[in-house]
Short mmCIF file of C-alpha atoms and ligand atoms in Angstrom, two decimals:
data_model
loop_
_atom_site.label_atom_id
_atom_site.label_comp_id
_atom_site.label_asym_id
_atom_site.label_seq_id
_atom_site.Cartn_x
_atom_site.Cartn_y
_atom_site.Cartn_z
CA UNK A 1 15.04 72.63 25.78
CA UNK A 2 17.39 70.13 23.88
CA UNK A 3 21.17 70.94 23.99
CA UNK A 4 20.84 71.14 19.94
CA UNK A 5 18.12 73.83 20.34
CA UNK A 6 19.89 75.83 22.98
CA UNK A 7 22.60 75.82 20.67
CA UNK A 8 20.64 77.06 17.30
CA UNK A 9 19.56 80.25 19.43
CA UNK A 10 22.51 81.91 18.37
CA UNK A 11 22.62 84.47 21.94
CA UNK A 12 23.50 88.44 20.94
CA UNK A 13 24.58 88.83 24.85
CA UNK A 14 28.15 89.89 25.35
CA UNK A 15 29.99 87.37 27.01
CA UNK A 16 32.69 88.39 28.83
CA UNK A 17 33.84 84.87 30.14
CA UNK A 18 35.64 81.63 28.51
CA UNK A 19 35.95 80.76 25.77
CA UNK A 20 37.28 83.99 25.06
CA UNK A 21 37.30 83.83 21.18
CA UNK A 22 33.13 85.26 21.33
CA UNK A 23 32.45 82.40 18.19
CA UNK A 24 34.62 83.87 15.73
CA UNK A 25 37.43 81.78 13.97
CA UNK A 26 39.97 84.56 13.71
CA UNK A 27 42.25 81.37 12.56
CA UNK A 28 41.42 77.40 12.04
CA UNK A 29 38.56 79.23 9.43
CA UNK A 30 37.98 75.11 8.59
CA UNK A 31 36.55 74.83 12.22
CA UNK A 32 34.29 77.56 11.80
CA UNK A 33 31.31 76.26 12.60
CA UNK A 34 32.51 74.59 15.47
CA UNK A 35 33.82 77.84 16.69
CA UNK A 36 29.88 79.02 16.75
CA UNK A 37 28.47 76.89 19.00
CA UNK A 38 31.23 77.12 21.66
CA UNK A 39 30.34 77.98 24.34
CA UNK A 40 31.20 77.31 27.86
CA UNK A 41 28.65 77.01 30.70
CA UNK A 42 27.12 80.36 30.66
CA UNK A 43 23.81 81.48 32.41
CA UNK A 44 20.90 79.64 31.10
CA UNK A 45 23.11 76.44 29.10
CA UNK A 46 23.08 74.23 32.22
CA UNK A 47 25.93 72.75 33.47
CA UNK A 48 27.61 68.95 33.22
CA UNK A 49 28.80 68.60 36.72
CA UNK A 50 25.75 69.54 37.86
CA UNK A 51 22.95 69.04 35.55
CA UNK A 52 19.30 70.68 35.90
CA UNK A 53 18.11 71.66 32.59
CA UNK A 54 18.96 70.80 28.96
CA UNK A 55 21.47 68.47 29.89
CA UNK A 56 19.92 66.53 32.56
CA UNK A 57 17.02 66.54 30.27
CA UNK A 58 18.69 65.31 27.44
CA UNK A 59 21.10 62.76 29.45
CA UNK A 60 17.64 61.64 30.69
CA UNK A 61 15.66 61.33 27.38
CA UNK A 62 18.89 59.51 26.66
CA UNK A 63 18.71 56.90 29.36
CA UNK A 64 15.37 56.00 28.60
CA UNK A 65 16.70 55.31 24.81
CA UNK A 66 18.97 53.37 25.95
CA UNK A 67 17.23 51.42 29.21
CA UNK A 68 19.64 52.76 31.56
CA UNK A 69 19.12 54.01 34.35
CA UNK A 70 21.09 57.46 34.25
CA UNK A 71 23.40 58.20 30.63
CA UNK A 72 26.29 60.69 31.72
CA UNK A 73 27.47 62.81 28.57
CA UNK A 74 31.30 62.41 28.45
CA UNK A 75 33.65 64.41 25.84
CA UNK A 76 36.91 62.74 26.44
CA UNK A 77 36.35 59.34 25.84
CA UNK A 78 35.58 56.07 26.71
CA UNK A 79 38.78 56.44 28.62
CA UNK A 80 37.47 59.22 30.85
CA UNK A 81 34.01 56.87 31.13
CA UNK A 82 36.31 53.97 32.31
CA UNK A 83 37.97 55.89 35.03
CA UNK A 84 34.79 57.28 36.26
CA UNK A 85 32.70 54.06 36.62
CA UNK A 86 35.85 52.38 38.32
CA UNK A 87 36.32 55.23 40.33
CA UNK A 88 32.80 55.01 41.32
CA UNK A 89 32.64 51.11 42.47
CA UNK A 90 36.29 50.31 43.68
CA UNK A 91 37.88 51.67 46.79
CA UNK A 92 41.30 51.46 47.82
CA UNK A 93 42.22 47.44 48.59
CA UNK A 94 39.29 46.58 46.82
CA UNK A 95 39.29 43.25 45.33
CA UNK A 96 38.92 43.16 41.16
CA UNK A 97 38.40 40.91 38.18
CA UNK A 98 39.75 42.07 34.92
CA UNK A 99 39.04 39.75 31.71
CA UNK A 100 42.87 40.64 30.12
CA UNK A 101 41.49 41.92 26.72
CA UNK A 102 40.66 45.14 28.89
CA UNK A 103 41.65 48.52 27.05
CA UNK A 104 44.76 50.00 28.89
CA UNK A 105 42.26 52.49 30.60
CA UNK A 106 41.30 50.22 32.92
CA UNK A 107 44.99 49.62 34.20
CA UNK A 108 44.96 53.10 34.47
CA UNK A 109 41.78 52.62 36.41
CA UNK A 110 43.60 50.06 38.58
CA UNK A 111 46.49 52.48 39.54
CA UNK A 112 43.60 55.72 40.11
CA UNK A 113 41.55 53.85 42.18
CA UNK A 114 44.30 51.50 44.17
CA UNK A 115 42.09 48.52 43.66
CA UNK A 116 43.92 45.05 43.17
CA UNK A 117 43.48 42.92 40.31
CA UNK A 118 43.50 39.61 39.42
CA UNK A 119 43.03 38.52 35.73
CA UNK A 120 40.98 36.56 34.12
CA UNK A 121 42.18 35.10 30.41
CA UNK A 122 39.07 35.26 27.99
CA UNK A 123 38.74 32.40 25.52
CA UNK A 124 40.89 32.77 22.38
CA UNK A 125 41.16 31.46 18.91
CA UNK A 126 44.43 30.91 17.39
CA UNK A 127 43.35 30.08 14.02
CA UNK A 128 42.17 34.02 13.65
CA UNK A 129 44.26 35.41 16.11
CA UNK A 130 42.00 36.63 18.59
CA UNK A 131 40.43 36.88 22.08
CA UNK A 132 37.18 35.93 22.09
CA UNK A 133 34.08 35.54 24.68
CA UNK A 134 33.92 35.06 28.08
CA UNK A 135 33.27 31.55 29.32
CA UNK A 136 30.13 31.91 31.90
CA UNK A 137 30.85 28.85 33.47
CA UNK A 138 35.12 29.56 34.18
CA UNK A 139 33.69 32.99 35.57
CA UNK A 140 31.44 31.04 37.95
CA UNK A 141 33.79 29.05 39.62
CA UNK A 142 36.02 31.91 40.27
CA UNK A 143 33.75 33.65 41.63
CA UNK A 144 32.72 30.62 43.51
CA UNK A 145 36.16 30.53 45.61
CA UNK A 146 36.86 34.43 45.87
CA UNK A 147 35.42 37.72 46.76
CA UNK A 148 35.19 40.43 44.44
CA UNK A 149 33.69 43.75 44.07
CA UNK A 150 33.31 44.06 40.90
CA UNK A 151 34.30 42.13 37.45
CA UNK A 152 35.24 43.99 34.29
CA UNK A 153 35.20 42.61 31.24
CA UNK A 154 35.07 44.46 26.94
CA UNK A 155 31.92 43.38 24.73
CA UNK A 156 32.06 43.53 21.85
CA UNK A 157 35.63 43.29 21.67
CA UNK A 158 37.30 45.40 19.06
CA UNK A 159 36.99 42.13 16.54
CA UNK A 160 33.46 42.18 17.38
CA UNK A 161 32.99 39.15 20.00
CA UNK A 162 30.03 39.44 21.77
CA UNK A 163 30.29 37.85 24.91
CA UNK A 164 26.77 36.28 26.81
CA UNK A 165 26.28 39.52 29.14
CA UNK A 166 22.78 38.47 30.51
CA UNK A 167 24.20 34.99 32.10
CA UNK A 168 27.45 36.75 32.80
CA UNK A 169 25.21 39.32 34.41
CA UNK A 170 23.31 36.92 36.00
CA UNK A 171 26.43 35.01 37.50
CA UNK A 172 27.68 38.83 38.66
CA UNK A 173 24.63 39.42 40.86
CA UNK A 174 24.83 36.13 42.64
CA UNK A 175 28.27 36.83 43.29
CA UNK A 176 27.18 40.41 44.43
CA UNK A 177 30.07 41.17 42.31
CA UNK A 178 29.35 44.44 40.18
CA UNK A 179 29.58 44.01 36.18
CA UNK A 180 30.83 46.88 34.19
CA UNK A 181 31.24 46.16 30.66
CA UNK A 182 33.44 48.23 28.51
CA UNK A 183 31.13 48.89 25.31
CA UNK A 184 33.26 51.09 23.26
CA UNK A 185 32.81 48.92 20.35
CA UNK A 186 28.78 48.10 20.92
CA UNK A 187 27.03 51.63 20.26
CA UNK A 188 25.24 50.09 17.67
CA UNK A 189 24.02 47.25 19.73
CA UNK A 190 20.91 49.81 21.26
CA UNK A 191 20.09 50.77 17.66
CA UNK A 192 19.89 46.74 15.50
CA UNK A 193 17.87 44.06 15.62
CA UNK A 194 20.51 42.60 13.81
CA UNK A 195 23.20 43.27 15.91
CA UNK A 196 23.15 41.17 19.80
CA UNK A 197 21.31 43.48 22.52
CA UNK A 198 23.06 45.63 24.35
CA UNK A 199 24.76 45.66 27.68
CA UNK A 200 21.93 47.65 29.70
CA UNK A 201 19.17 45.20 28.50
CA UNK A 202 20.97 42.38 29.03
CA UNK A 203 21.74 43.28 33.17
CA UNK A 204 24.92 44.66 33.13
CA UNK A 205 25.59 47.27 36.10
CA UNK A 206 27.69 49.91 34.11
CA UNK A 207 28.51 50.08 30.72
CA UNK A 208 30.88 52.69 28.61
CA UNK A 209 30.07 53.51 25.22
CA UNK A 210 32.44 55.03 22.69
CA UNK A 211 30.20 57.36 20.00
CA UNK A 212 33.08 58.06 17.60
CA UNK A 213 33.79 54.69 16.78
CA UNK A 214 30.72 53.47 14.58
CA UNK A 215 28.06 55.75 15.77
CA UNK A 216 29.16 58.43 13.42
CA UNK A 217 29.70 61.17 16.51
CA UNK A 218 32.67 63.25 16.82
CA UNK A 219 35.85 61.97 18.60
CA UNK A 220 35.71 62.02 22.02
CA UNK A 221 32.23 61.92 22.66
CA UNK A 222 31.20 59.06 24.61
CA UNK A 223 28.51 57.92 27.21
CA UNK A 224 28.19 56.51 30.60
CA UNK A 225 25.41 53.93 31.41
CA UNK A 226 24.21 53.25 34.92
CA UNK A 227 21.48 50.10 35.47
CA UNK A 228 18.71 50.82 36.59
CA UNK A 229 18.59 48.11 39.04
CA UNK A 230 22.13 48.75 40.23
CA UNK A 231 22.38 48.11 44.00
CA UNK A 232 24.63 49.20 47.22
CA UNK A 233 25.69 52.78 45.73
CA UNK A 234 24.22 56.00 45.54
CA UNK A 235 23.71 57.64 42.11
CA UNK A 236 25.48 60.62 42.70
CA UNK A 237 28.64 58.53 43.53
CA UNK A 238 28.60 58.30 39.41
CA UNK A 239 28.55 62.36 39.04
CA UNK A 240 31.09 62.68 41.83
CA UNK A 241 33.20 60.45 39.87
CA UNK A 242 32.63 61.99 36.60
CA UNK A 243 33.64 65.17 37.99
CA UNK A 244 36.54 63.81 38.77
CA UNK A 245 38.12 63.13 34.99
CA UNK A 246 35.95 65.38 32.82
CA UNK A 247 37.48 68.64 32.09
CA UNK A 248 35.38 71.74 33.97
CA UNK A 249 35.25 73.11 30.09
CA UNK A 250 33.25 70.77 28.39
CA UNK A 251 32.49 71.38 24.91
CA UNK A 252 29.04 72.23 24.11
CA UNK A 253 29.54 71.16 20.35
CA UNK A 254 30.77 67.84 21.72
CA UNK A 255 27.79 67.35 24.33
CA UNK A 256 25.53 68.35 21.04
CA UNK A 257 26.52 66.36 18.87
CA UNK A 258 26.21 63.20 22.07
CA UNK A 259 22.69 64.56 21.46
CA UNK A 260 22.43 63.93 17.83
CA UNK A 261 23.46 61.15 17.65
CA UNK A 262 21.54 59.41 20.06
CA UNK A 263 18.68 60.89 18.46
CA UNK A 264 19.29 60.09 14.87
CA UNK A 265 20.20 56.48 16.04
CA UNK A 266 17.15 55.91 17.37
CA UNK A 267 14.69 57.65 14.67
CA UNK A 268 13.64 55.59 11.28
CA UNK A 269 16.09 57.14 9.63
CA UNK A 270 18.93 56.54 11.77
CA UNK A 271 17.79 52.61 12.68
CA UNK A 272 17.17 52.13 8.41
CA UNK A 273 21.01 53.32 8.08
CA UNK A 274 22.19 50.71 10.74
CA UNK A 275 20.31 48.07 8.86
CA UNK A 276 21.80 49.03 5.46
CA UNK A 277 24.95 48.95 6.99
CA UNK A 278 24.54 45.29 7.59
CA UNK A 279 22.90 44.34 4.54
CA UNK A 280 25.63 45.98 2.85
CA UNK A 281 28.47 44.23 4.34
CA UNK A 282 26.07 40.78 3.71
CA UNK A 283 26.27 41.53 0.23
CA UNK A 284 30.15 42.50 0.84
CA UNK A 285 30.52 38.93 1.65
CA UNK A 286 28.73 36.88 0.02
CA UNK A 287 30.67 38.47 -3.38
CA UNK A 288 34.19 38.23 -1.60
CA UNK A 289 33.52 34.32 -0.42
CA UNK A 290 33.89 33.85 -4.06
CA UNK A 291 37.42 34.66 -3.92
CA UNK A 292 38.72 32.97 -1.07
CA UNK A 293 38.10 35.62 0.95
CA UNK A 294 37.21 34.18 4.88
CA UNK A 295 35.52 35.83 7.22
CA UNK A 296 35.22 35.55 11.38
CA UNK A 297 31.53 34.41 11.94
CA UNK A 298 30.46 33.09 15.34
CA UNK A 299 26.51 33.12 17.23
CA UNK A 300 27.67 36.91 18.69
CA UNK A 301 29.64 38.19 16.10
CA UNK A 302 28.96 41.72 15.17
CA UNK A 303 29.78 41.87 11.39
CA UNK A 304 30.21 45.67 10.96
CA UNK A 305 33.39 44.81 12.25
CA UNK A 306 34.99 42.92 9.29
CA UNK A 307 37.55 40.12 9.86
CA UNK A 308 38.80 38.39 7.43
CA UNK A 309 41.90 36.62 5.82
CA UNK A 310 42.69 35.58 2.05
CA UNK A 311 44.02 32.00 1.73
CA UNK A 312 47.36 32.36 0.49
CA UNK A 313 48.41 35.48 2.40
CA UNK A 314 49.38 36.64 5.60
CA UNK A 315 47.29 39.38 7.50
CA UNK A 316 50.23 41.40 7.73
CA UNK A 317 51.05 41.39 3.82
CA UNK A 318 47.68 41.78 2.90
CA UNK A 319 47.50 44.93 5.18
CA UNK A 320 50.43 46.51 3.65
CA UNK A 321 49.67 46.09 0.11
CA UNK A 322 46.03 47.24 0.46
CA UNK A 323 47.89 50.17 2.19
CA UNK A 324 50.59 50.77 -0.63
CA UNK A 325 48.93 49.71 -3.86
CA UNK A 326 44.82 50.92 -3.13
CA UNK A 327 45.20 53.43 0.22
CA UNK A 328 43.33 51.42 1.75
CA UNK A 329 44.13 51.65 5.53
CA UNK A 330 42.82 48.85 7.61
CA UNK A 331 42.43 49.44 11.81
CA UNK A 332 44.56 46.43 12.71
CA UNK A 333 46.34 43.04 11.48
CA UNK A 334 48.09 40.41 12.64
CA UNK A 335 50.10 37.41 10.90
CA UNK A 336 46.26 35.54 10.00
CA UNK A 337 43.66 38.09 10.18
CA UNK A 338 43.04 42.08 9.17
CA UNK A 339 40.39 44.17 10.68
CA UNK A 340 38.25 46.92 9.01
CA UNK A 341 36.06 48.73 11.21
CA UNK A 342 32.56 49.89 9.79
CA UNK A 343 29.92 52.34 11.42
CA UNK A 344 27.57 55.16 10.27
CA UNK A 345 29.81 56.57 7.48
CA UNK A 346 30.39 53.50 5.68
CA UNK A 347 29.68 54.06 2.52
CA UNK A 348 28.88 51.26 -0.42
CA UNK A 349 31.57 52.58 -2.98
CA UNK A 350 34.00 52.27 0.28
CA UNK A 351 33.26 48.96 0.51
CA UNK A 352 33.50 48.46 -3.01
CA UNK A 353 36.90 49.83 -2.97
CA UNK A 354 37.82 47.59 -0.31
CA UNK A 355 36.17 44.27 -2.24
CA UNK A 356 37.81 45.30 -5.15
CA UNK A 357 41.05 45.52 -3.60
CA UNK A 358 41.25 42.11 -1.85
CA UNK A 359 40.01 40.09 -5.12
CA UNK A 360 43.19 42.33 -6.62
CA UNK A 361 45.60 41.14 -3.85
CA UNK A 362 48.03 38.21 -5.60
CA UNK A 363 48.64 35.20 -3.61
CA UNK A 364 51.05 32.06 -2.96
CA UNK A 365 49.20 28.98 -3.04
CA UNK A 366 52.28 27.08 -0.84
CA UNK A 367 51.77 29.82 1.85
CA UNK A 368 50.26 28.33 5.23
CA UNK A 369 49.10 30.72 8.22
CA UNK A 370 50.67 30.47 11.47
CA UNK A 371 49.11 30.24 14.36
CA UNK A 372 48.95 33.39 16.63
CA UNK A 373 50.23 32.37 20.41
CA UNK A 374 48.82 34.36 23.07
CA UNK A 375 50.04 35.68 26.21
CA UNK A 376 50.89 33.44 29.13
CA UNK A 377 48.88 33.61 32.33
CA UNK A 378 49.98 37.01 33.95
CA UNK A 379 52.37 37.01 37.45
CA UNK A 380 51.26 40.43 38.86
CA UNK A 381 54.33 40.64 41.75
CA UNK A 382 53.62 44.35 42.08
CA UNK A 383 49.90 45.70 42.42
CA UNK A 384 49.20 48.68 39.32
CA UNK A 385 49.08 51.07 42.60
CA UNK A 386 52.33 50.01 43.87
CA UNK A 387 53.84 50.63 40.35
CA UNK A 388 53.48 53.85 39.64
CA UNK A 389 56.54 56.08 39.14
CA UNK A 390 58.75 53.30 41.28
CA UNK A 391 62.47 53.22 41.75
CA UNK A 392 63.62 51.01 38.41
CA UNK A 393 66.64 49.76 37.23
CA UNK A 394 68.48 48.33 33.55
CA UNK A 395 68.68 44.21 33.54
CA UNK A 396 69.97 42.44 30.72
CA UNK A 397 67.54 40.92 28.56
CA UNK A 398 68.49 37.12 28.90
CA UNK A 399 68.96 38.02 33.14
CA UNK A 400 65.12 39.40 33.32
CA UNK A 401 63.05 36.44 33.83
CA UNK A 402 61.05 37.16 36.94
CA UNK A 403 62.33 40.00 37.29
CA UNK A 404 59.23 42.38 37.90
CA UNK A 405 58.57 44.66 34.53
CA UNK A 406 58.78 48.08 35.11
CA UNK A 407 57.86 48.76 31.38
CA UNK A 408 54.34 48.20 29.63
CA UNK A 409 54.31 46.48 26.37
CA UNK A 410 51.13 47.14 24.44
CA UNK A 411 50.66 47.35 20.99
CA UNK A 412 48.30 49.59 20.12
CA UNK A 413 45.61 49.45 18.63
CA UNK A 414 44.18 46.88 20.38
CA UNK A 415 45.65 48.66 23.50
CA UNK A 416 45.46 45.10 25.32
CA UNK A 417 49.14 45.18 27.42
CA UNK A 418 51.27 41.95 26.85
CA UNK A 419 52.99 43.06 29.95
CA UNK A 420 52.21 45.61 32.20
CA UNK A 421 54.67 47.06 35.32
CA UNK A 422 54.52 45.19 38.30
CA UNK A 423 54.08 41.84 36.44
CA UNK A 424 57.20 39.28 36.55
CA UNK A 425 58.69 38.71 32.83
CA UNK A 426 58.64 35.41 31.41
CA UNK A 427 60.28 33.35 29.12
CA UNK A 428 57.40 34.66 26.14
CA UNK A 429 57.98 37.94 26.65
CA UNK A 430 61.59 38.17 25.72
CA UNK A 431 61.14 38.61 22.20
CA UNK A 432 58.97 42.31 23.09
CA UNK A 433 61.79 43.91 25.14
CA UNK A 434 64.66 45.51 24.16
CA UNK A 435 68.29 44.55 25.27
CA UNK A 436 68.29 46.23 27.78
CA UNK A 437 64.90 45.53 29.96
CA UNK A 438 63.48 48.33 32.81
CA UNK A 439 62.85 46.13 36.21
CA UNK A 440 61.11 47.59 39.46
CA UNK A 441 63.77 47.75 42.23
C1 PLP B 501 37.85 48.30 24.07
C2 PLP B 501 38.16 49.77 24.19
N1 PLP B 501 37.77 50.43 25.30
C3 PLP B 501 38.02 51.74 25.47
C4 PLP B 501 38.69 52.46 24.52
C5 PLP B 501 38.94 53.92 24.75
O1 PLP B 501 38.04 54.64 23.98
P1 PLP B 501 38.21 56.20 23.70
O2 PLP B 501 39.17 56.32 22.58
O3 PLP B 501 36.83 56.64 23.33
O4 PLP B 501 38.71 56.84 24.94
C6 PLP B 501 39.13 51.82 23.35
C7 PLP B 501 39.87 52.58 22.33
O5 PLP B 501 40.44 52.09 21.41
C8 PLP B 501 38.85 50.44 23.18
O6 PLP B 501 39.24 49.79 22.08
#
């Protein structure tokens, strides 16, 4: 029986164990309804550590949806999803690639797992700000002169770069080098013709996806993909790993509603949404173009995640008077570009709020963009194991050049670190820190 129906059985038993609140919303009377279908893993409702029943069914039925191997149903995050494939692959001393434009998560992964990274700088585009794809061919020829266990890269980015996963994959498994891609962004890539395919068809090993951000599930829900063809490791080395970061009180509304929305994605229904999504946001453009509105457009680019600039304005402006004037709140900015996320739940008159809005927005004809600079090439001094909770010390700012960060400096969203502890500070960095800068000792 699916999770959902389990749920809509609505047991008379007495339960006498946690969640001790027996379904009622003595207070929170909003939440009520989440309140009814709380449960914890009582007899009969299967259990996520261990699955035999409705969840393993429904994490299976799941899979098959979305060509993987095994799904595992995860209710804190992507985050938790990161940790648990990392945890899963990498060992102690364990050699790793990390494309830079990771989420923080996988730093975190770094320091859980003792694993030692090198980086590897995606392609960028300083006209619009942003990282962009992986270069197949760079990734080759590192992995031509060193020895990795796995590589771990984010597609789509949050911007929407797709990068090529099938020859990245392909590169990856004559490497024997694992590939995990970070999918947080790319739920919708299972569900659209229109969209690039996903991760899991294209070869990837592991691949995270984040539900709440455009697949219209709740926040926090998020999913686990494990190839089928993944080689070397025994499945269960997933589950152990899981085990490890998800809570032993998952929430059955939360694993539910994982349900649901895999399985409206994937009916009519849920696919003719997707598509009206996109041929909403065509229309979206083609009337804004007429303004002077640009947008980001490349072969990969997923356009449910809008980026655009308005000739004559900086992102940053435009971002705070669509804030101040229209409440209009967009997901990020920076001095060229502003993002606006769409997903299931983005409605036409939204976007017609937001259209109207930008042809609104007043702007300086003399006013010229400046080019974003990116980060420098990192010099990790300190391994993320080696930096956790370490002796540290006050420098002066103009004294801390190569000194060894103790600090990270990421702004967030995108959650990419400009700096993370155990790297040496450089001259580029100086204008993030504060006078006084935190070194390791
Ligand atoms: C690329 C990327 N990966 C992972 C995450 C973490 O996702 P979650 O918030 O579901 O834990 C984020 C969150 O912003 C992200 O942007």
């Amino acid at each position: 029986m699916s999770i959902i129906k389990l749920l809509s059985k609505k047991l008379k038993r007495n339960i006498f164990t946690t969640p001790s609140h027996n379904r009622i919303a003595y207070f929170s009377k909003q939440y009520k309804n989440f309140y009814e279908d709380d449960y914890s893993e009582i007899e009969g409702y299967d259990n996520l550590s261990d699955p035999k029943n409705s969840i393993l069914m429904s994490e299976t039925r799941t899979a098959e949806i979305l060509n993987a191997g095994h799904s595992y149903y995860i209710t804190q995050g992507a985050t938790s999803g990161i940790l648990s494939a990392m945890k899963a692959l990498l060992n102690p001393n364990d050699s790793v690639l990390v494309a830079r434009n990771c989420h923080k998560s996988v730093f975190n992964g770094l320091i859980l797992t003792g694993a030692n990274v090198d980086w590897f700088m995606p392609e960028s585009n300083a006209e619009w700000g942003i990282y962009t794809q992986i270069d197949p061919k760079k990734l080759n020829s590192i992995l031509d002169i060193n020895n990795y266990k796995a590589f771990i890269m984010t597609s789509p980015t949050y911007e929407g770069v797709n990068s090529d996963i099938e020859q990245i994959a392909k590169i990856c498994k004559s490497h024997k080098v694992y590939l995990i891609v970070d999918e947080a962004h790319g739920a919708l890539n299972y569900f659209s013709n229109l969209l690039p395919k996903s991760a899991m068809e294209q070869g990837a090993d592991v691949s995270i996806l984040s539900l709440h951000k455009t697949a219209g599930a709740l926040n926090q829900t998020a999913i686990l993909n494990v190839s089928k063809n993944i080689q070397g490791i025994e499945e269960r080395a997933f589950q152990n790993a899981v085990n490890i970061f998800e809570t032993t009180s998952p929430s059955y509304p939360l694993l539910a509603n994982i349900e649901a929305c895999i399985q409206y994605l994937s009916s009519n229904k849920g696919k003719i949404q997707v598509d009206e999504l996109f041929s909403d946001i065509i229309e979206f453009r083609n009337e804004l173009t007429r303004f002077g509105i640009e947008f980001y457009d490349e072969k990969y680019h997923d356009s449910s995640k809008i980026l655009l600039r308005k000739k004559g304005i900086s992102g940053s402006a435009l971002s705070d008077i669509l804030f101040d004037k229209y409440d209009i709140e967009d997901e990020m900015t920076n001095s060229v570009s502003t993002l606006y996320l769409t997903g299931i739940g983005t409605t036409k008159s939204k976007l017609k709020n937001l259209q109207n809005a930008l042809i609104n927005v007043p702007v300086d004809s003399s006013f010229e963009f400046e080019k974003v600079e990116f980060q420098p090439f990192p010099l990790v001094k300190i391994q993320p194991v080696g930096t956790f909770n370490q002796k540290y010390d006050f420098v002066k700012k103009e004294d801390s050049v190569l000194k060894i960060s103790n600090k990270l400096i990421m702004p967030y969203p995108p959650g990419i670190g400009l700096l993370y502890p155990g790297e040496a500070i450089q001259e580029w960095h100086l204008k993030y820190l504060d006078d006084n800068v935190e070194v390791i000792v």
